[in-house]
Coordinates of C-alpha atoms in Angstrom, one line a residue:
M1 CA -14.2 -5.6 8.5
K2 CA -14.7 -2.0 7.3
I3 CA -12.6 -0.3 4.6
S4 CA -11.4 3.2 5.4
K5 CA -9.4 5.9 3.8
Y6 CA -6.6 4.9 6.1
L7 CA -6.2 1.7 4.0
V8 CA -6.8 3.3 0.6
P9 CA -3.9 4.8 -1.3
V10 CA -4.5 8.5 -2.0
T11 CA -4.3 10.1 -5.4
A12 CA -1.1 11.4 -6.8
L13 CA -2.5 15.0 -6.6
A14 CA -3.3 14.6 -2.9
A15 CA 0.2 13.2 -2.3
V16 CA 1.7 16.4 -3.8
A17 CA -0.3 18.5 -1.5
L18 CA 0.3 16.5 1.6
L19 CA 4.0 16.5 1.2
A20 CA 4.3 20.1 0.3
G21 CA 5.6 20.9 3.7
C22 CA 8.5 18.6 3.1
A23 CA 9.5 20.2 -0.1
T24 CA 11.2 23.1 1.6
G25 CA 13.6 20.7 3.3
G26 CA 15.3 20.9 6.6
T27 CA 16.9 18.4 8.9
G28 CA 14.1 17.8 11.3
G29 CA 16.1 19.2 14.3
A30 CA 18.8 17.6 16.4
A31 CA 19.5 13.9 15.9
A32 CA 17.8 11.5 18.3
P33 CA 19.8 9.8 21.0
A34 CA 20.3 6.0 20.6
L35 CA 17.6 3.8 22.0
D36 CA 18.3 1.6 25.0
P37 CA 16.6 -1.8 24.5
S38 CA 17.3 -2.7 28.2
A39 CA 15.8 0.5 29.6
K40 CA 13.0 0.1 32.1
V41 CA 10.0 2.0 30.6
S42 CA 7.9 4.3 32.5
G43 CA 6.0 7.6 32.1
E44 CA 3.7 8.8 29.3
I45 CA 3.7 9.0 25.5
T46 CA 1.5 10.6 22.9
V47 CA 0.7 8.8 19.7
W48 CA -0.8 10.4 16.5
S49 CA -2.8 8.3 14.1
W50 CA -6.3 8.3 12.5
D51 CA -9.3 6.4 11.7
V52 CA -9.2 2.6 12.2
A53 CA -5.4 2.8 12.9
A54 CA -6.2 5.1 15.9
T55 CA -9.0 2.7 17.0
A56 CA -6.5 -0.2 17.0
L57 CA -3.8 1.7 18.9
K58 CA -6.3 3.0 21.6
R59 CA -7.6 -0.6 22.1
L60 CA -4.0 -2.0 22.5
S61 CA -2.7 0.9 24.5
S62 CA -4.7 -0.3 27.5
E63 CA -3.3 -3.8 27.2
Y64 CA 0.2 -2.3 27.0
E65 CA -0.4 -0.2 30.1
A66 CA -1.5 -3.3 32.0
A67 CA 1.5 -5.2 31.0
H68 CA 3.9 -2.3 31.8
P69 CA 2.8 -0.7 35.1
G70 CA 3.7 3.0 35.4
T71 CA 3.1 3.8 31.7
T72 CA 0.4 5.9 30.0
I73 CA -0.2 5.7 26.3
K74 CA -2.3 8.6 24.9
V75 CA -3.5 8.0 21.4
V76 CA -4.8 11.1 19.5
D77 CA -6.9 10.7 16.3
V78 CA -5.5 13.7 14.4
G79 CA -7.6 13.0 11.3
Y80 CA -6.2 12.0 7.9
D81 CA -6.9 15.3 6.2
N82 CA -4.6 17.2 8.6
A83 CA -2.0 14.6 9.5
Y84 CA 0.6 15.3 6.9
D85 CA 0.4 19.1 7.3
K86 CA 1.0 18.6 11.0
L87 CA 3.9 16.2 10.4
S88 CA 5.6 18.4 7.9
V89 CA 5.3 21.5 10.0
G90 CA 6.6 19.7 13.1
F91 CA 9.6 18.1 11.2
K92 CA 10.6 21.4 9.7
A93 CA 10.3 23.2 13.0
G94 CA 12.1 20.6 15.0
S95 CA 9.3 20.7 17.7
G96 CA 5.6 20.1 18.1
L97 CA 5.5 16.4 17.3
P98 CA 4.5 13.6 19.7
D99 CA 6.4 10.5 20.7
V100 CA 5.0 8.2 18.0
V101 CA 3.6 9.1 14.6
T102 CA 1.9 7.1 11.8
I103 CA 3.3 7.5 8.3
E104 CA 2.1 5.7 5.1
T105 CA 4.6 3.6 3.2
D106 CA 4.8 5.8 0.2
R107 CA 5.2 9.0 2.4
A108 CA 8.0 7.5 4.6
P109 CA 10.9 7.9 2.1
G110 CA 10.0 11.6 1.6
Y111 CA 10.3 12.4 5.3
I112 CA 13.3 10.2 5.7
T113 CA 15.2 12.0 2.9
E114 CA 14.0 15.5 3.7
F115 CA 14.6 15.3 7.4
P116 CA 17.6 13.0 7.8
T117 CA 17.8 13.6 11.6
G118 CA 14.0 13.8 12.2
L119 CA 13.4 10.2 13.0
T120 CA 14.8 7.8 15.6
D121 CA 16.7 4.8 14.5
L122 CA 14.6 1.7 15.6
G123 CA 17.4 -0.7 14.9
P124 CA 18.3 -1.4 18.6
I125 CA 14.6 -2.4 19.2
I126 CA 13.6 -4.3 16.0
G127 CA 16.6 -4.4 13.8
D128 CA 17.3 -8.0 14.4
Q129 CA 13.7 -8.9 13.2
K130 CA 14.2 -7.6 9.6
A131 CA 13.4 -11.1 8.1
D132 CA 10.1 -11.2 10.0
F133 CA 8.7 -8.2 8.0
D134 CA 7.3 -7.6 4.5
P135 CA 10.6 -6.9 2.7
S136 CA 9.1 -4.2 0.5
K137 CA 7.9 -2.3 3.6
W138 CA 11.2 -2.6 5.4
S139 CA 13.1 -1.3 2.4
A140 CA 10.8 1.7 2.0
A141 CA 11.1 2.5 5.7
S142 CA 14.9 2.5 5.8
D143 CA 17.5 5.2 5.0
E144 CA 20.4 4.9 2.7
A145 CA 22.6 3.6 5.5
G146 CA 20.1 0.8 6.1
K147 CA 18.7 2.2 9.5
I148 CA 15.1 1.2 10.0
L149 CA 13.2 4.5 10.7
V150 CA 9.6 3.5 10.4
A151 CA 8.5 0.2 11.7
P152 CA 6.2 -1.6 9.1
W153 CA 2.6 -2.0 10.2
D154 CA 0.2 -3.2 7.5
S155 CA 0.7 -4.3 3.9
G156 CA -1.4 -3.8 0.8
T157 CA -0.7 -7.1 -0.8
V158 CA -2.3 -7.1 -4.3
G159 CA -4.3 -10.0 -5.9
L160 CA -6.9 -10.5 -8.6
F161 CA -10.5 -10.4 -7.3
Y162 CA -12.8 -11.9 -9.9
R163 CA -16.5 -12.6 -10.5
S164 CA -16.5 -16.3 -10.5
D165 CA -20.0 -16.3 -12.2
Y166 CA -18.9 -14.2 -15.1
L167 CA -15.8 -16.4 -15.7
A168 CA -18.0 -19.5 -15.5
E169 CA -20.5 -18.1 -18.0
A170 CA -17.6 -17.3 -20.4
N171 CA -16.0 -20.7 -19.7
V172 CA -12.9 -19.1 -18.5
D173 CA -10.7 -21.1 -16.0
P174 CA -9.3 -18.7 -13.4
A175 CA -6.2 -20.9 -13.2
S176 CA -5.4 -20.0 -16.7
L177 CA -5.0 -16.3 -15.9
T178 CA -1.2 -16.7 -15.5
T179 CA -0.1 -13.7 -17.4
W180 CA -1.6 -10.3 -18.3
D181 CA -1.7 -11.4 -21.9
D182 CA -3.8 -14.4 -20.7
L183 CA -6.0 -11.9 -18.9
I184 CA -6.5 -9.8 -22.0
T185 CA -7.5 -12.9 -24.1
A186 CA -9.9 -14.0 -21.4
G187 CA -11.3 -10.4 -21.2
E188 CA -12.2 -10.5 -24.8
K189 CA -13.9 -13.7 -24.3
I190 CA -15.8 -12.5 -21.2
K191 CA -17.0 -9.4 -22.9
A192 CA -18.2 -11.4 -26.0
E193 CA -20.0 -13.9 -23.9
T194 CA -21.4 -11.7 -21.0
G195 CA -21.1 -8.1 -22.2
H196 CA -19.1 -7.1 -19.2
T197 CA -15.8 -5.2 -19.4
L198 CA -12.7 -6.7 -17.9
M199 CA -11.8 -4.0 -15.3
S200 CA -13.1 -0.9 -13.8
I201 CA -10.3 1.5 -12.8
D202 CA -9.7 5.3 -12.4
V203 CA -7.0 5.7 -15.1
S204 CA -6.4 9.3 -14.1
T205 CA -4.7 8.3 -10.8
G206 CA -1.9 6.2 -12.5
A207 CA -2.3 3.8 -9.5
T208 CA -2.8 0.7 -11.7
F209 CA 0.3 1.4 -13.7
T210 CA 2.5 2.0 -10.7
M211 CA 1.2 -1.2 -9.1
M212 CA 2.1 -3.1 -12.4
L213 CA 5.5 -1.4 -12.3
Q214 CA 6.3 -2.5 -8.7
Q215 CA 5.2 -5.9 -9.6
Q216 CA 8.1 -6.0 -12.0
G217 CA 10.5 -4.7 -9.3
Q218 CA 10.5 -1.2 -10.6
G219 CA 9.7 2.2 -9.2
L220 CA 9.6 5.6 -10.6
F221 CA 13.3 5.8 -9.6
D222 CA 16.1 3.3 -9.2
A223 CA 18.3 2.6 -6.2
K224 CA 20.5 5.6 -7.2
G225 CA 17.6 7.9 -7.4
D226 CA 17.7 8.1 -11.2
I227 CA 14.5 8.3 -13.2
T228 CA 13.1 5.0 -14.5
V229 CA 9.6 5.8 -15.6
N230 CA 10.6 5.0 -19.2
S231 CA 12.2 1.7 -18.5
P232 CA 11.3 -1.4 -20.6
E233 CA 9.3 -2.6 -17.6
A234 CA 7.3 0.7 -17.5
V235 CA 6.7 0.6 -21.3
K236 CA 5.5 -3.0 -21.0
A237 CA 3.0 -2.0 -18.2
L238 CA 1.7 1.0 -20.0
T239 CA 1.4 -1.0 -23.2
V240 CA -0.7 -3.6 -21.5
L241 CA -3.1 -1.0 -20.1
K242 CA -3.4 0.7 -23.5
E243 CA -4.1 -2.6 -25.1
M244 CA -6.9 -3.3 -22.6
N245 CA -8.5 0.1 -23.3
D246 CA -8.1 -0.2 -27.0
K247 CA -10.0 -3.4 -27.0
G248 CA -12.8 -2.0 -24.9
L249 CA -11.8 -3.9 -21.8
I250 CA -11.6 -1.1 -19.3
K251 CA -14.3 1.0 -17.8
N252 CA -12.7 4.3 -16.7
V253 CA -14.3 5.4 -13.5
K254 CA -13.8 8.3 -11.2
G255 CA -12.1 7.9 -7.8
W256 CA -12.9 5.5 -5.0
D257 CA -16.6 5.9 -5.1
G258 CA -16.5 5.1 -8.9
R259 CA -14.7 1.9 -8.3
V260 CA -17.1 0.8 -5.5
T261 CA -20.2 1.7 -7.6
A262 CA -18.9 -0.1 -10.6
T263 CA -18.2 -3.2 -8.5
K264 CA -21.7 -3.1 -6.9
D265 CA -23.3 -2.8 -10.3
G266 CA -21.3 -5.7 -11.6
D267 CA -19.8 -3.7 -14.5
S268 CA -16.5 -5.7 -14.7
A269 CA -15.2 -9.3 -14.3
V270 CA -11.9 -8.7 -12.4
H271 CA -10.5 -6.2 -9.9
P272 CA -6.7 -6.1 -9.3
E273 CA -6.8 -4.8 -5.7
A274 CA -5.1 -5.1 -2.4
V275 CA -6.2 -7.4 0.4
W276 CA -8.1 -4.6 2.1
W277 CA -10.6 -4.8 -0.9
T278 CA -12.1 -7.8 0.9
G279 CA -13.4 -5.4 3.5
T280 CA -15.1 -3.3 0.9
L281 CA -16.7 -6.3 -0.7
T282 CA -18.0 -7.9 2.6
G283 CA -18.9 -4.6 4.2
E284 CA -20.6 -2.7 1.3
M285 CA -21.7 -5.5 -1.0
P286 CA -23.1 -8.4 1.2
E287 CA -25.6 -9.1 -1.6
L288 CA -22.6 -10.3 -3.9
S289 CA -21.6 -13.1 -1.4
G290 CA -20.6 -16.2 -3.3
K291 CA -20.0 -14.4 -6.5
F292 CA -16.3 -13.4 -5.8
A293 CA -13.0 -15.4 -5.6
V294 CA -9.5 -14.3 -5.6
A295 CA -6.4 -15.5 -7.6
P296 CA -2.7 -14.3 -7.6
L297 CA -2.2 -11.2 -9.8
P298 CA -1.3 -12.2 -13.4
G299 CA 2.4 -12.0 -14.1
F300 CA 4.2 -10.3 -16.9
T301 CA 5.9 -13.7 -17.7
A302 CA 4.6 -17.2 -16.8
D303 CA 7.2 -17.5 -14.0
G304 CA 7.1 -13.8 -13.0
V305 CA 6.0 -12.2 -9.7
R306 CA 2.3 -12.4 -9.1
T307 CA 1.7 -9.7 -6.5
S308 CA 2.4 -6.1 -5.8
N309 CA 1.6 -3.5 -3.1
S310 CA -1.1 -0.9 -2.8
G311 CA -1.3 1.0 0.5
G312 CA 0.0 0.3 4.0
S313 CA 1.8 2.3 6.7
G314 CA 4.1 2.2 9.7
L315 CA 4.9 3.8 13.1
A316 CA 7.8 6.1 13.7
V317 CA 9.4 7.8 16.7
P318 CA 10.4 11.4 15.9
A319 CA 13.8 12.5 17.1
Q320 CA 12.0 15.1 19.3
A321 CA 10.0 12.4 21.2
K322 CA 10.1 13.2 24.9
N323 CA 10.1 9.6 26.0
P324 CA 11.8 7.7 23.1
N325 CA 12.4 4.4 24.9
L326 CA 8.8 4.1 25.9
A327 CA 7.7 5.1 22.4
A328 CA 10.0 2.5 20.8
S329 CA 8.9 -0.1 23.2
F330 CA 5.2 0.5 22.5
V331 CA 5.9 0.4 18.7
A332 CA 7.8 -2.9 18.9
W333 CA 5.2 -4.4 21.3
T334 CA 2.4 -3.5 18.9
L335 CA 3.9 -4.3 15.5
A336 CA 6.5 -7.2 16.2
D337 CA 3.9 -9.4 18.0
T338 CA 1.8 -12.1 16.4
A339 CA -1.1 -11.9 18.8
N340 CA -1.4 -8.1 18.5
Q341 CA -1.1 -8.1 14.7
V342 CA -3.8 -10.9 14.5
S343 CA -6.1 -8.9 16.8
M344 CA -5.7 -5.8 14.6
M345 CA -6.7 -7.9 11.6
K346 CA -9.6 -9.3 13.4
N347 CA -10.9 -6.0 14.8
E348 CA -9.8 -3.3 12.4
G349 CA -8.9 -5.2 9.2
L350 CA -5.2 -4.2 9.2
F351 CA -3.4 -6.9 7.2
P352 CA 0.0 -7.5 8.9
S353 CA 3.4 -6.7 7.5
Y354 CA 4.7 -8.9 10.3
L355 CA 5.1 -12.3 8.5
P356 CA 5.0 -14.6 11.6
A357 CA 1.4 -13.4 12.2
L358 CA 0.4 -14.7 8.8
Q359 CA 1.0 -18.2 10.1
D360 CA -1.7 -17.9 12.6
D361 CA -4.8 -20.1 12.3
F362 CA -6.9 -16.9 11.6
F363 CA -5.4 -16.6 8.2
Q364 CA -6.1 -20.2 7.2
Q365 CA -9.9 -20.0 7.7
E366 CA -12.3 -20.5 4.9
D367 CA -14.4 -17.4 4.1
P368 CA -18.1 -18.0 3.3
Y369 CA -18.3 -14.7 1.3
F370 CA -15.7 -16.2 -1.1
S371 CA -17.5 -19.6 -1.3
G372 CA -15.2 -21.1 1.4
Q373 CA -11.9 -20.0 -0.2
K374 CA -9.0 -19.3 2.2
V375 CA -8.6 -15.8 0.9
Y376 CA -6.2 -14.5 3.6
S377 CA -4.0 -17.5 3.2
L378 CA -3.5 -16.6 -0.4
F379 CA -2.6 -13.0 0.5
G380 CA -0.3 -14.2 3.3
E381 CA 1.7 -16.4 0.9
E382 CA 2.1 -13.5 -1.5
T383 CA 3.1 -10.9 1.0
A384 CA 6.7 -12.0 1.3
N385 CA 7.0 -11.9 -2.5
I386 CA 6.2 -8.2 -2.9
P387 CA 9.2 -6.7 -4.8
S388 CA 11.0 -3.8 -3.0
I389 CA 11.4 -0.6 -4.8
N390 CA 13.1 2.7 -4.2
Y391 CA 11.2 5.8 -3.3
T392 CA 12.7 9.3 -3.2
S393 CA 11.5 12.7 -1.9
D394 CA 10.4 13.4 -5.5
N395 CA 7.9 10.5 -5.7
A396 CA 4.9 12.4 -5.2
K397 CA 5.8 15.1 -7.7
A398 CA 6.7 12.4 -10.3
Q399 CA 3.6 10.4 -9.6
D400 CA 1.5 13.4 -10.6
M401 CA 3.3 13.7 -14.0
V402 CA 3.2 9.9 -14.5
A403 CA -0.6 9.9 -13.9
N404 CA -1.0 12.5 -16.8
A405 CA 1.2 10.3 -19.0
V406 CA -1.0 7.3 -18.3
V407 CA -4.1 9.2 -19.3
A408 CA -2.3 10.5 -22.5
S409 CA -1.5 7.0 -23.6
V410 CA -4.4 4.8 -22.3
I411 CA -7.3 7.3 -23.0
N412 CA -5.9 9.4 -25.7
G413 CA -4.0 6.8 -27.6
A414 CA -0.4 8.3 -27.4
D415 CA 2.5 5.8 -28.0
P416 CA 3.6 4.3 -24.6
K417 CA 7.3 4.6 -25.2
K418 CA 7.3 8.2 -26.5
T419 CA 4.9 9.2 -23.7
L420 CA 7.1 7.7 -21.0
D421 CA 10.2 9.3 -22.6
D422 CA 8.5 12.7 -22.5
V423 CA 7.5 12.3 -18.9
A424 CA 11.0 11.2 -17.9
N425 CA 12.3 14.4 -19.4
Q426 CA 9.5 16.4 -17.6
I427 CA 10.6 14.8 -14.2
A428 CA 14.3 15.4 -14.9
N429 CA 13.6 19.2 -15.5
A430 CA 11.4 19.5 -12.5
T431 CA 13.6 17.6 -10.1
G432 CA 17.2 17.9 -11.5
R433 CA 17.6 14.1 -11.4
T434 CA 19.2 12.1 -14.1
I435 CA 17.3 9.7 -16.4
A436 CA 18.6 6.2 -15.9
E437 CA 20.4 4.7 -18.9

C-alpha cells in the first residue's frame, strides 16, 4: 500500500487557498431534484477525483458497468492541486461540474455551508444506512437539517505508532501508555535511556493540536458555530504539547518530508498518526520491519476516548449533475458495499468509513511488518469511536490562526490559556462569530 497526498491532510495555509473560491459565497445554483431510489439507471456520468482515489474509481467503474448494462462511468483524474479551484468555480457559477465529485472531510462543511443548494441530498439512497458509517464522517458531511450531502468514503482513524525496540530498551510497557501524562513520563524515561525524543511533528501546521482537540469531542467551533478554540479542552491539549516541548521530547520537523525523514532516521519513539501511516512505513521504510507496533492513542483521562481523525474524504453529487440517479447509484454501490470497500483497502490503501467492511477477515489478519500484530483490527475497532465535531465555512481561516497560536505557545513559550484567548478574539474579529461561553 502506498501513501499519497490524497490520504494526507493538507496544511492550514493550503486549506485557506483551496477554499478561497468558496469565500465569496453563493448558493451553488438551483436545488437538485429529489433522487429516485427505484429509478432504472442508464446513460453516462463523469466523476472527478485524483491520485489513488481516481485509480480505485476507475477500477470499480468497469465492474459497475458490467453489473448495470447500458451505463458508462467516466472517471477523470483532475489532480489534487487544481481540484478545489475547479470545485469552487463550478459551485459559484452553478455550472461546469461533473456528476460526481470527491471532497475531503474537512472541506465538505465549507461547501455545504457556502453553497446550500449546490449538492444533492443522498438520503433517499443511503440515508437508512447512517449507523453503518463512521459517525464523525457522517456528521461532517451533513447539513444543519441532517441531510447527508457527501457520502463518507475513507477514515483517518488515529493510533499511536511506536518503536517497540526503543520502548523495550527503556523498559516501558506500551500497555502503560493510557493517558498523555503517562506518555510524557515514558518519554522522559525513553530519552534518558536511549537518547531519542518522544515525537517528531511539524508544530507549525497545528495538526497535532487539532487532532488532540477532536479526541476530546471538540472542534474549533461548537454546534452553534461559536468559537471554541479557547475551551478548557483546547487549553489542556496545548498545555500537553507545550510540556512535551519544554521537556525536550518533541523534535520539530518541516512538513510531510520532515516527518518521513525523521521516522526513517529513527529520531523519535512514537508517532500519533492515522491508519494510512502504515502505508508510509511499509512502502518507504521496509528496513524497519519488526521494529514498529501500534497502540490506541493515549487518552486525556484513563477512561477517555483513545482515537481521533486525520484525513479522509467522500463522494458527492452536485445539484447540476446531468444524470443524478446514476451518479447516486454509483456512489452508493461503491461506498456502501463491503466487498468494494475491502477491495479499495487491499488495492489502494483506502481505509473504509463503512463500518461493516471492517468486519471482513482482511482486517483481522496478522501483519508481519508489525511482528504479527493485527494492526487493521485495532484501527477498525477504534473507527466507530471517533468523536464527531462541528465544522464551519470558517474552519480553514481559523485553522491558520490556530496554527500560529500553537507555534507561539509550544515553540516560543507563551501561556496556553492566554494564547488561545487571543486567537479566539482574532477569529471573532475576522469572522464575526461569537466566542462560546
